Amino acid sequence: AVVVVLVVATGISTAMYLRAERESARALTESAKATEVSGFLKGMLAGVGPGVARGRDTALLQEILTETDARLSRDLGDQPEVEAVLRDVLASTSVDMGDYEAGMTQARQSVALNSDVFGPADHRTATAVAMVGRITMFLGDFATADSLLSWADSVVSAQLGSGSKAALEVRAARIENLSFAGQLDLSAELAEDVLARKTGTANWGDDATLLTLFNLAQIRAEQQRYDEADGLHQVVIPLLEDKWGTDHPNTLAARVSWGMTLTYAERYEEA
């Protein structure tokens, strides 16, 4: 019996050791990947001054993005995970600049890279698909965008949890698309759920929170629920000012939306 116990204990000990080794190797890989991404981004943004950072010098930023795109293929061909992360950054930045064609190119490359590395049904691939969906929304194809975003939400939610940060970010994009498509009731229902999940957490005030608050404020205004829209604007605008500053385009857009809400509510002096 003692021999059996020793054999079993030895087997458990070996298994635990091997598991620890695997976890250690994975942690080192993730750390190396993070270091690679950080270093590459620092190089990419080395020439960015305050004007670019605030969206005023788009010509210089476009030059930096073009150079970075070339560097990705040249320097990271053997590191697809890192390249996929950076392609997603380029896609998002291109969208912020209004260059949806360039953004779509980068987003589709990110999908292909993630699919090759992790598989087509992995949550990282689904997150990249969500970016394609969001760009599709900006191009006006709301039905296709909702199909992509809904699928991405289901995959990410199944693998990471419906309340995970990644799932809520995808859902925030779907809410935006549904509101553009005029599906206000469904969009508002999803928005209320996202905000309920975010409230009181460390992720309150992140990009998904701000996008959802802003979209819900606009939805309530369209539904002529002006008091609710007013309250939501009063929540989101200070958050935008804290994150981006008072003269950032996102903050200014929210202030314009608030003013229009007050005007529709015939509260002219406040507007």
PDB file of C-alpha atoms in Angstrom:
ATOM      1  CA  ALA A   1       0.000   0.000   0.000  1.00  0.00           C
ATOM      2  CA  VAL A   2       2.910   2.316   0.827  1.00  0.00           C
ATOM      3  CA  VAL A   3       4.425   1.635  -2.607  1.00  0.00           C
ATOM      4  CA  VAL A   4       1.122   2.456  -4.300  1.00  0.00           C
ATOM      5  CA  VAL A   5       0.833   5.692  -2.360  1.00  0.00           C
ATOM      6  CA  LEU A   6       4.402   6.640  -3.286  1.00  0.00           C
ATOM      7  CA  VAL A   7       3.797   5.854  -6.953  1.00  0.00           C
ATOM      8  CA  VAL A   8       0.591   7.897  -6.982  1.00  0.00           C
ATOM      9  CA  ALA A   9       2.242  10.756  -5.084  1.00  0.00           C
ATOM     10  CA  THR A  10       5.161  10.708  -7.484  1.00  0.00           C
ATOM     11  CA  GLY A  11       2.747  10.805 -10.445  1.00  0.00           C
ATOM     12  CA  ILE A  12       0.840  13.743  -8.963  1.00  0.00           C
ATOM     13  CA  SER A  13       4.081  15.553  -8.168  1.00  0.00           C
ATOM     14  CA  THR A  14       5.348  15.041 -11.717  1.00  0.00           C
ATOM     15  CA  ALA A  15       2.051  16.230 -13.186  1.00  0.00           C
ATOM     16  CA  MET A  16       2.097  19.322 -10.999  1.00  0.00           C
ATOM     17  CA  TYR A  17       5.689  20.034 -11.986  1.00  0.00           C
ATOM     18  CA  LEU A  18       4.904  19.689 -15.686  1.00  0.00           C
ATOM     19  CA  ARG A  19       1.828  21.911 -15.329  1.00  0.00           C
ATOM     20  CA  ALA A  20       3.915  24.528 -13.524  1.00  0.00           C
ATOM     21  CA  GLU A  21       6.527  24.360 -16.280  1.00  0.00           C
ATOM     22  CA  ARG A  22       3.857  24.856 -18.925  1.00  0.00           C
ATOM     23  CA  GLU A  23       2.352  27.815 -17.035  1.00  0.00           C
ATOM     24  CA  SER A  24       5.805  29.324 -16.589  1.00  0.00           C
ATOM     25  CA  ALA A  25       6.554  28.942 -20.302  1.00  0.00           C
ATOM     26  CA  ARG A  26       3.196  30.465 -21.206  1.00  0.00           C
ATOM     27  CA  ALA A  27       3.798  33.403 -18.863  1.00  0.00           C
ATOM     28  CA  LEU A  28       7.221  33.990 -20.388  1.00  0.00           C
ATOM     29  CA  THR A  29       5.720  33.858 -23.879  1.00  0.00           C
ATOM     30  CA  GLU A  30       3.007  36.379 -22.936  1.00  0.00           C
ATOM     31  CA  SER A  31       5.604  38.625 -21.291  1.00  0.00           C
ATOM     32  CA  ALA A  32       7.835  38.466 -24.357  1.00  0.00           C
ATOM     33  CA  LYS A  33       4.882  39.226 -26.615  1.00  0.00           C
ATOM     34  CA  ALA A  34       3.871  42.205 -24.468  1.00  0.00           C
ATOM     35  CA  THR A  35       7.451  43.498 -24.512  1.00  0.00           C
ATOM     36  CA  GLU A  36       7.610  43.119 -28.288  1.00  0.00           C
ATOM     37  CA  VAL A  37       4.322  44.964 -28.769  1.00  0.00           C
ATOM     38  CA  SER A  38       5.330  47.726 -26.361  1.00  0.00           C
ATOM     39  CA  GLY A  39       8.698  48.217 -28.051  1.00  0.00           C
ATOM     40  CA  PHE A  40       7.182  48.275 -31.504  1.00  0.00           C
ATOM     41  CA  LEU A  41       4.526  50.786 -30.482  1.00  0.00           C
ATOM     42  CA  LYS A  42       7.136  53.047 -28.906  1.00  0.00           C
ATOM     43  CA  GLY A  43       9.047  53.009 -32.175  1.00  0.00           C
ATOM     44  CA  MET A  44       5.887  53.618 -34.162  1.00  0.00           C
ATOM     45  CA  LEU A  45       4.850  56.596 -32.035  1.00  0.00           C
ATOM     46  CA  ALA A  46       8.289  58.107 -31.528  1.00  0.00           C
ATOM     47  CA  GLY A  47       7.531  60.954 -33.910  1.00  0.00           C
ATOM     48  CA  VAL A  48       4.086  61.715 -32.582  1.00  0.00           C
ATOM     49  CA  GLY A  49       3.806  65.150 -30.994  1.00  0.00           C
ATOM     50  CA  PRO A  50       0.914  66.793 -29.152  1.00  0.00           C
ATOM     51  CA  GLY A  51      -0.703  67.933 -32.376  1.00  0.00           C
ATOM     52  CA  VAL A  52      -0.913  64.402 -33.724  1.00  0.00           C
ATOM     53  CA  ALA A  53      -2.038  62.955 -30.408  1.00  0.00           C
ATOM     54  CA  ARG A  54      -4.988  65.355 -30.366  1.00  0.00           C
ATOM     55  CA  GLY A  55      -5.937  64.548 -33.939  1.00  0.00           C
ATOM     56  CA  ARG A  56      -4.785  67.819 -35.496  1.00  0.00           C
ATOM     57  CA  ASP A  57      -1.934  66.631 -37.690  1.00  0.00           C
ATOM     58  CA  THR A  58      -3.468  63.747 -39.583  1.00  0.00           C
ATOM     59  CA  ALA A  59      -0.928  63.972 -42.420  1.00  0.00           C
ATOM     60  CA  LEU A  60       1.943  63.136 -40.076  1.00  0.00           C
ATOM     61  CA  LEU A  61      -0.071  60.415 -38.387  1.00  0.00           C
ATOM     62  CA  GLN A  62      -0.911  58.892 -41.771  1.00  0.00           C
ATOM     63  CA  GLU A  63       2.793  58.864 -42.623  1.00  0.00           C
ATOM     64  CA  ILE A  64       3.563  57.091 -39.356  1.00  0.00           C
ATOM     65  CA  LEU A  65       0.831  54.498 -40.004  1.00  0.00           C
ATOM     66  CA  THR A  66       2.108  53.839 -43.517  1.00  0.00           C
ATOM     67  CA  GLU A  67       5.651  53.357 -42.246  1.00  0.00           C
ATOM     68  CA  THR A  68       4.422  51.096 -39.459  1.00  0.00           C
ATOM     69  CA  ASP A  69       2.465  48.955 -41.910  1.00  0.00           C
ATOM     70  CA  ALA A  70       5.627  48.400 -43.917  1.00  0.00           C
ATOM     71  CA  ARG A  71       7.608  47.560 -40.774  1.00  0.00           C
ATOM     72  CA  LEU A  72       5.062  44.968 -39.676  1.00  0.00           C
ATOM     73  CA  SER A  73       5.557  42.850 -42.767  1.00  0.00           C
ATOM     74  CA  ARG A  74       9.312  43.345 -42.717  1.00  0.00           C
ATOM     75  CA  ASP A  75      10.091  42.900 -39.021  1.00  0.00           C
ATOM     76  CA  LEU A  76       7.367  40.658 -37.611  1.00  0.00           C
ATOM     77  CA  GLY A  77       6.778  38.074 -40.305  1.00  0.00           C
ATOM     78  CA  ASP A  78       7.783  35.289 -37.901  1.00  0.00           C
ATOM     79  CA  GLN A  79       5.688  36.626 -34.984  1.00  0.00           C
ATOM     80  CA  PRO A  80       2.057  36.426 -36.146  1.00  0.00           C
ATOM     81  CA  GLU A  81       0.561  36.938 -32.656  1.00  0.00           C
ATOM     82  CA  VAL A  82       2.381  40.235 -32.208  1.00  0.00           C
ATOM     83  CA  GLU A  83       1.608  41.294 -35.762  1.00  0.00           C
ATOM     84  CA  ALA A  84      -2.097  40.540 -35.233  1.00  0.00           C
ATOM     85  CA  VAL A  85      -2.229  42.796 -32.162  1.00  0.00           C
ATOM     86  CA  LEU A  86      -0.531  45.631 -34.015  1.00  0.00           C
ATOM     87  CA  ARG A  87      -2.692  45.206 -37.115  1.00  0.00           C
ATOM     88  CA  ASP A  88      -5.681  45.703 -34.832  1.00  0.00           C
ATOM     89  CA  VAL A  89      -4.105  48.910 -33.472  1.00  0.00           C
ATOM     90  CA  LEU A  90      -3.591  50.180 -37.026  1.00  0.00           C
ATOM     91  CA  ALA A  91      -7.178  49.275 -37.933  1.00  0.00           C
ATOM     92  CA  SER A  92      -8.566  51.162 -34.941  1.00  0.00           C
ATOM     93  CA  THR A  93      -6.381  54.218 -35.595  1.00  0.00           C
ATOM     94  CA  SER A  94      -7.355  54.282 -39.277  1.00  0.00           C
ATOM     95  CA  VAL A  95     -11.034  54.179 -38.298  1.00  0.00           C
ATOM     96  CA  ASP A  96     -10.512  57.070 -35.872  1.00  0.00           C
ATOM     97  CA  MET A  97      -9.046  59.037 -38.786  1.00  0.00           C
ATOM     98  CA  GLY A  98     -12.012  58.167 -40.987  1.00  0.00           C
ATOM     99  CA  ASP A  99      -9.945  56.019 -43.368  1.00  0.00           C
ATOM    100  CA  TYR A 100     -12.263  53.008 -43.402  1.00  0.00           C
ATOM    101  CA  GLU A 101     -10.685  51.361 -46.440  1.00  0.00           C
ATOM    102  CA  ALA A 102      -7.274  51.226 -44.760  1.00  0.00           C
ATOM    103  CA  GLY A 103      -8.911  50.159 -41.508  1.00  0.00           C
ATOM    104  CA  MET A 104     -10.714  47.289 -43.227  1.00  0.00           C
ATOM    105  CA  THR A 105      -7.482  46.085 -44.820  1.00  0.00           C
ATOM    106  CA  GLN A 106      -5.731  45.997 -41.443  1.00  0.00           C
ATOM    107  CA  ALA A 107      -8.712  44.411 -39.677  1.00  0.00           C
ATOM    108  CA  ARG A 108      -8.987  41.607 -42.228  1.00  0.00           C
ATOM    109  CA  GLN A 109      -5.285  40.903 -41.916  1.00  0.00           C
ATOM    110  CA  SER A 110      -5.719  40.700 -38.145  1.00  0.00           C
ATOM    111  CA  VAL A 111      -8.555  38.200 -38.608  1.00  0.00           C
ATOM    112  CA  ALA A 112      -6.415  36.061 -40.924  1.00  0.00           C
ATOM    113  CA  LEU A 113      -3.431  36.101 -38.564  1.00  0.00           C
ATOM    114  CA  ASN A 114      -5.514  35.236 -35.490  1.00  0.00           C
ATOM    115  CA  SER A 115      -7.328  32.508 -37.385  1.00  0.00           C
ATOM    116  CA  ASP A 116      -4.040  30.937 -38.496  1.00  0.00           C
ATOM    117  CA  VAL A 117      -2.567  31.020 -34.982  1.00  0.00           C
ATOM    118  CA  PHE A 118      -5.581  30.304 -32.762  1.00  0.00           C
ATOM    119  CA  GLY A 119      -8.227  28.922 -35.111  1.00  0.00           C
ATOM    120  CA  PRO A 120     -11.282  30.516 -36.787  1.00  0.00           C
ATOM    121  CA  ALA A 121     -13.571  30.030 -33.765  1.00  0.00           C
ATOM    122  CA  ASP A 122     -11.209  31.400 -31.096  1.00  0.00           C
ATOM    123  CA  HIS A 123     -12.208  34.465 -29.065  1.00  0.00           C
ATOM    124  CA  ARG A 124      -9.190  36.406 -30.360  1.00  0.00           C
ATOM    125  CA  THR A 125     -10.264  35.773 -33.933  1.00  0.00           C
ATOM    126  CA  ALA A 126     -13.819  36.755 -33.003  1.00  0.00           C
ATOM    127  CA  THR A 127     -12.582  40.021 -31.486  1.00  0.00           C
ATOM    128  CA  ALA A 128     -10.780  40.790 -34.749  1.00  0.00           C
ATOM    129  CA  VAL A 129     -13.983  39.946 -36.659  1.00  0.00           C
ATOM    130  CA  ALA A 130     -15.790  42.471 -34.453  1.00  0.00           C
ATOM    131  CA  MET A 131     -13.476  45.193 -35.774  1.00  0.00           C
ATOM    132  CA  VAL A 132     -14.402  44.172 -39.328  1.00  0.00           C
ATOM    133  CA  GLY A 133     -18.039  44.398 -38.258  1.00  0.00           C
ATOM    134  CA  ARG A 134     -17.592  47.869 -36.816  1.00  0.00           C
ATOM    135  CA  ILE A 135     -15.921  49.142 -39.977  1.00  0.00           C
ATOM    136  CA  THR A 136     -18.700  47.538 -42.025  1.00  0.00           C
ATOM    137  CA  MET A 137     -21.128  49.576 -39.903  1.00  0.00           C
ATOM    138  CA  PHE A 138     -19.300  52.809 -40.728  1.00  0.00           C
ATOM    139  CA  LEU A 139     -19.565  51.861 -44.399  1.00  0.00           C
ATOM    140  CA  GLY A 140     -23.346  51.698 -43.992  1.00  0.00           C
ATOM    141  CA  ASP A 141     -24.036  47.949 -44.228  1.00  0.00           C
ATOM    142  CA  PHE A 142     -25.798  47.566 -40.889  1.00  0.00           C
ATOM    143  CA  ALA A 143     -27.254  44.113 -41.554  1.00  0.00           C
ATOM    144  CA  THR A 144     -23.883  42.542 -42.353  1.00  0.00           C
ATOM    145  CA  ALA A 145     -22.292  44.414 -39.457  1.00  0.00           C
ATOM    146  CA  ASP A 146     -24.868  43.045 -37.015  1.00  0.00           C
ATOM    147  CA  SER A 147     -24.314  39.511 -38.280  1.00  0.00           C
ATOM    148  CA  LEU A 148     -20.558  39.819 -37.696  1.00  0.00           C
ATOM    149  CA  LEU A 149     -20.885  41.537 -34.314  1.00  0.00           C
ATOM    150  CA  SER A 150     -23.552  39.143 -33.058  1.00  0.00           C
ATOM    151  CA  TRP A 151     -21.393  36.138 -33.979  1.00  0.00           C
ATOM    152  CA  ALA A 152     -18.326  37.696 -32.373  1.00  0.00           C
ATOM    153  CA  ASP A 153     -20.284  38.438 -29.183  1.00  0.00           C
ATOM    154  CA  SER A 154     -21.525  34.837 -28.967  1.00  0.00           C
ATOM    155  CA  VAL A 155     -18.031  33.388 -29.408  1.00  0.00           C
ATOM    156  CA  VAL A 156     -16.310  35.731 -26.965  1.00  0.00           C
ATOM    157  CA  SER A 157     -19.115  35.323 -24.409  1.00  0.00           C
ATOM    158  CA  ALA A 158     -18.999  31.531 -24.648  1.00  0.00           C
ATOM    159  CA  GLN A 159     -15.245  31.401 -24.105  1.00  0.00           C
ATOM    160  CA  LEU A 160     -14.590  34.315 -21.725  1.00  0.00           C
ATOM    161  CA  GLY A 161     -18.000  34.930 -20.166  1.00  0.00           C
ATOM    162  CA  SER A 162     -20.894  37.189 -21.129  1.00  0.00           C
ATOM    163  CA  GLY A 163     -19.766  39.794 -18.622  1.00  0.00           C
ATOM    164  CA  SER A 164     -16.094  39.749 -19.569  1.00  0.00           C
ATOM    165  CA  LYS A 165     -14.423  42.990 -20.631  1.00  0.00           C
ATOM    166  CA  ALA A 166     -13.828  41.618 -24.137  1.00  0.00           C
ATOM    167  CA  ALA A 167     -17.455  40.521 -24.575  1.00  0.00           C
ATOM    168  CA  LEU A 168     -18.813  43.855 -23.368  1.00  0.00           C
ATOM    169  CA  GLU A 169     -16.542  45.718 -25.790  1.00  0.00           C
ATOM    170  CA  VAL A 170     -17.926  43.691 -28.693  1.00  0.00           C
ATOM    171  CA  ARG A 171     -21.470  44.237 -27.423  1.00  0.00           C
ATOM    172  CA  ALA A 172     -20.901  47.985 -27.188  1.00  0.00           C
ATOM    173  CA  ALA A 173     -20.018  47.998 -30.890  1.00  0.00           C
ATOM    174  CA  ARG A 174     -23.169  46.008 -31.671  1.00  0.00           C
ATOM    175  CA  ILE A 175     -25.261  48.490 -29.683  1.00  0.00           C
ATOM    176  CA  GLU A 176     -23.827  51.326 -31.760  1.00  0.00           C
ATOM    177  CA  ASN A 177     -24.639  49.482 -34.988  1.00  0.00           C
ATOM    178  CA  LEU A 178     -28.206  48.665 -33.896  1.00  0.00           C
ATOM    179  CA  SER A 179     -28.818  52.299 -32.987  1.00  0.00           C
ATOM    180  CA  PHE A 180     -27.595  53.413 -36.420  1.00  0.00           C
ATOM    181  CA  ALA A 181     -29.896  50.808 -37.988  1.00  0.00           C
ATOM    182  CA  GLY A 182     -32.871  52.240 -36.102  1.00  0.00           C
ATOM    183  CA  GLN A 183     -33.376  49.222 -33.841  1.00  0.00           C
ATOM    184  CA  LEU A 184     -33.669  51.459 -30.809  1.00  0.00           C
ATOM    185  CA  ASP A 185     -35.479  49.154 -28.389  1.00  0.00           C
ATOM    186  CA  LEU A 186     -33.048  46.247 -28.783  1.00  0.00           C
ATOM    187  CA  SER A 187     -30.075  48.605 -28.746  1.00  0.00           C
ATOM    188  CA  ALA A 188     -31.310  50.261 -25.527  1.00  0.00           C
ATOM    189  CA  GLU A 189     -31.954  46.883 -23.886  1.00  0.00           C
ATOM    190  CA  LEU A 190     -28.409  45.722 -24.601  1.00  0.00           C
ATOM    191  CA  ALA A 191     -26.988  49.074 -23.507  1.00  0.00           C
ATOM    192  CA  GLU A 192     -28.763  48.941 -20.156  1.00  0.00           C
ATOM    193  CA  ASP A 193     -27.366  45.446 -19.604  1.00  0.00           C
ATOM    194  CA  VAL A 194     -23.800  46.503 -20.467  1.00  0.00           C
ATOM    195  CA  LEU A 195     -23.943  49.500 -18.133  1.00  0.00           C
ATOM    196  CA  ALA A 196     -25.403  47.377 -15.328  1.00  0.00           C
ATOM    197  CA  ARG A 197     -22.497  44.943 -15.708  1.00  0.00           C
ATOM    198  CA  LYS A 198     -19.945  47.789 -15.790  1.00  0.00           C
ATOM    199  CA  THR A 199     -21.282  49.774 -12.823  1.00  0.00           C
ATOM    200  CA  GLY A 200     -19.116  49.466  -9.746  1.00  0.00           C
ATOM    201  CA  THR A 201     -16.337  47.581 -11.518  1.00  0.00           C
ATOM    202  CA  ALA A 202     -12.768  48.536 -12.375  1.00  0.00           C
ATOM    203  CA  ASN A 203     -13.848  48.737 -16.031  1.00  0.00           C
ATOM    204  CA  TRP A 204     -16.324  51.563 -15.442  1.00  0.00           C
ATOM    205  CA  GLY A 205     -15.194  54.500 -17.558  1.00  0.00           C
ATOM    206  CA  ASP A 206     -13.409  52.432 -20.211  1.00  0.00           C
ATOM    207  CA  ASP A 207     -14.053  52.875 -23.930  1.00  0.00           C
ATOM    208  CA  ALA A 208     -16.974  50.421 -23.957  1.00  0.00           C
ATOM    209  CA  THR A 209     -18.623  52.296 -21.077  1.00  0.00           C
ATOM    210  CA  LEU A 210     -18.230  55.675 -22.786  1.00  0.00           C
ATOM    211  CA  LEU A 211     -19.485  54.401 -26.145  1.00  0.00           C
ATOM    212  CA  THR A 212     -22.489  52.725 -24.538  1.00  0.00           C
ATOM    213  CA  LEU A 213     -23.400  55.740 -22.394  1.00  0.00           C
ATOM    214  CA  PHE A 214     -23.190  58.054 -25.396  1.00  0.00           C
ATOM    215  CA  ASN A 215     -25.242  55.767 -27.618  1.00  0.00           C
ATOM    216  CA  LEU A 216     -27.897  55.235 -24.952  1.00  0.00           C
ATOM    217  CA  ALA A 217     -28.138  59.001 -24.415  1.00  0.00           C
ATOM    218  CA  GLN A 218     -28.791  59.476 -28.129  1.00  0.00           C
ATOM    219  CA  ILE A 219     -31.267  56.592 -28.216  1.00  0.00           C
ATOM    220  CA  ARG A 220     -33.278  58.071 -25.327  1.00  0.00           C
ATOM    221  CA  ALA A 221     -33.315  61.435 -27.098  1.00  0.00           C
ATOM    222  CA  GLU A 222     -34.635  59.785 -30.277  1.00  0.00           C
ATOM    223  CA  GLN A 223     -37.293  58.068 -28.177  1.00  0.00           C
ATOM    224  CA  GLN A 224     -38.195  61.514 -26.786  1.00  0.00           C
ATOM    225  CA  ARG A 225     -37.222  60.424 -23.286  1.00  0.00           C
ATOM    226  CA  TYR A 226     -35.374  63.680 -22.820  1.00  0.00           C
ATOM    227  CA  ASP A 227     -34.906  63.636 -19.047  1.00  0.00           C
ATOM    228  CA  GLU A 228     -33.135  60.267 -19.277  1.00  0.00           C
ATOM    229  CA  ALA A 229     -31.050  61.493 -22.206  1.00  0.00           C
ATOM    230  CA  ASP A 230     -30.121  64.612 -20.233  1.00  0.00           C
ATOM    231  CA  GLY A 231     -29.005  62.528 -17.243  1.00  0.00           C
ATOM    232  CA  LEU A 232     -26.919  60.201 -19.395  1.00  0.00           C
ATOM    233  CA  HIS A 233     -25.191  63.138 -21.065  1.00  0.00           C
ATOM    234  CA  GLN A 234     -24.373  64.550 -17.642  1.00  0.00           C
ATOM    235  CA  VAL A 235     -22.729  61.247 -16.743  1.00  0.00           C
ATOM    236  CA  VAL A 236     -20.761  60.650 -19.932  1.00  0.00           C
ATOM    237  CA  ILE A 237     -19.426  64.170 -20.607  1.00  0.00           C
ATOM    238  CA  PRO A 238     -17.312  64.442 -17.419  1.00  0.00           C
ATOM    239  CA  LEU A 239     -15.940  60.958 -18.118  1.00  0.00           C
ATOM    240  CA  LEU A 240     -14.995  62.016 -21.645  1.00  0.00           C
ATOM    241  CA  GLU A 241     -13.383  65.204 -20.348  1.00  0.00           C
ATOM    242  CA  ASP A 242     -11.332  63.216 -17.835  1.00  0.00           C
ATOM    243  CA  LYS A 243     -10.190  60.737 -20.460  1.00  0.00           C
ATOM    244  CA  TRP A 244      -9.721  62.898 -23.551  1.00  0.00           C
ATOM    245  CA  GLY A 245      -9.911  66.543 -22.509  1.00  0.00           C
ATOM    246  CA  THR A 246     -12.502  69.252 -23.063  1.00  0.00           C
ATOM    247  CA  ASP A 247     -11.623  69.965 -26.704  1.00  0.00           C
ATOM    248  CA  HIS A 248     -11.354  66.385 -27.973  1.00  0.00           C
ATOM    249  CA  PRO A 249     -13.762  65.593 -30.871  1.00  0.00           C
ATOM    250  CA  ASN A 250     -15.514  62.886 -28.813  1.00  0.00           C
ATOM    251  CA  THR A 251     -16.144  65.291 -25.942  1.00  0.00           C
ATOM    252  CA  LEU A 252     -17.338  68.020 -28.298  1.00  0.00           C
ATOM    253  CA  ALA A 253     -19.667  65.567 -30.080  1.00  0.00           C
ATOM    254  CA  ALA A 254     -21.232  64.620 -26.745  1.00  0.00           C
ATOM    255  CA  ARG A 255     -21.711  68.290 -25.844  1.00  0.00           C
ATOM    256  CA  VAL A 256     -23.402  68.965 -29.199  1.00  0.00           C
ATOM    257  CA  SER A 257     -25.646  65.950 -28.644  1.00  0.00           C
ATOM    258  CA  TRP A 258     -26.537  67.224 -25.161  1.00  0.00           C
ATOM    259  CA  GLY A 259     -27.368  70.667 -26.525  1.00  0.00           C
ATOM    260  CA  MET A 260     -29.622  69.148 -29.185  1.00  0.00           C
ATOM    261  CA  THR A 261     -31.360  67.037 -26.535  1.00  0.00           C
ATOM    262  CA  LEU A 262     -32.114  70.112 -24.441  1.00  0.00           C
ATOM    263  CA  THR A 263     -33.331  71.942 -27.541  1.00  0.00           C
ATOM    264  CA  TYR A 264     -35.711  69.101 -28.460  1.00  0.00           C
ATOM    265  CA  ALA A 265     -36.954  69.199 -24.863  1.00  0.00           C
ATOM    266  CA  GLU A 266     -37.606  72.955 -25.347  1.00  0.00           C
ATOM    267  CA  ARG A 267     -35.145  73.811 -22.579  1.00  0.00           C
ATOM    268  CA  TYR A 268     -33.633  76.535 -24.706  1.00  0.00           C
ATOM    269  CA  GLU A 269     -31.872  78.539 -22.016  1.00  0.00           C
ATOM    270  CA  GLU A 270     -29.990  75.472 -20.791  1.00  0.00           C
ATOM    271  CA  ALA A 271     -29.068  74.447 -24.328  1.00  0.00           C
TER     272      ALA A 271
END
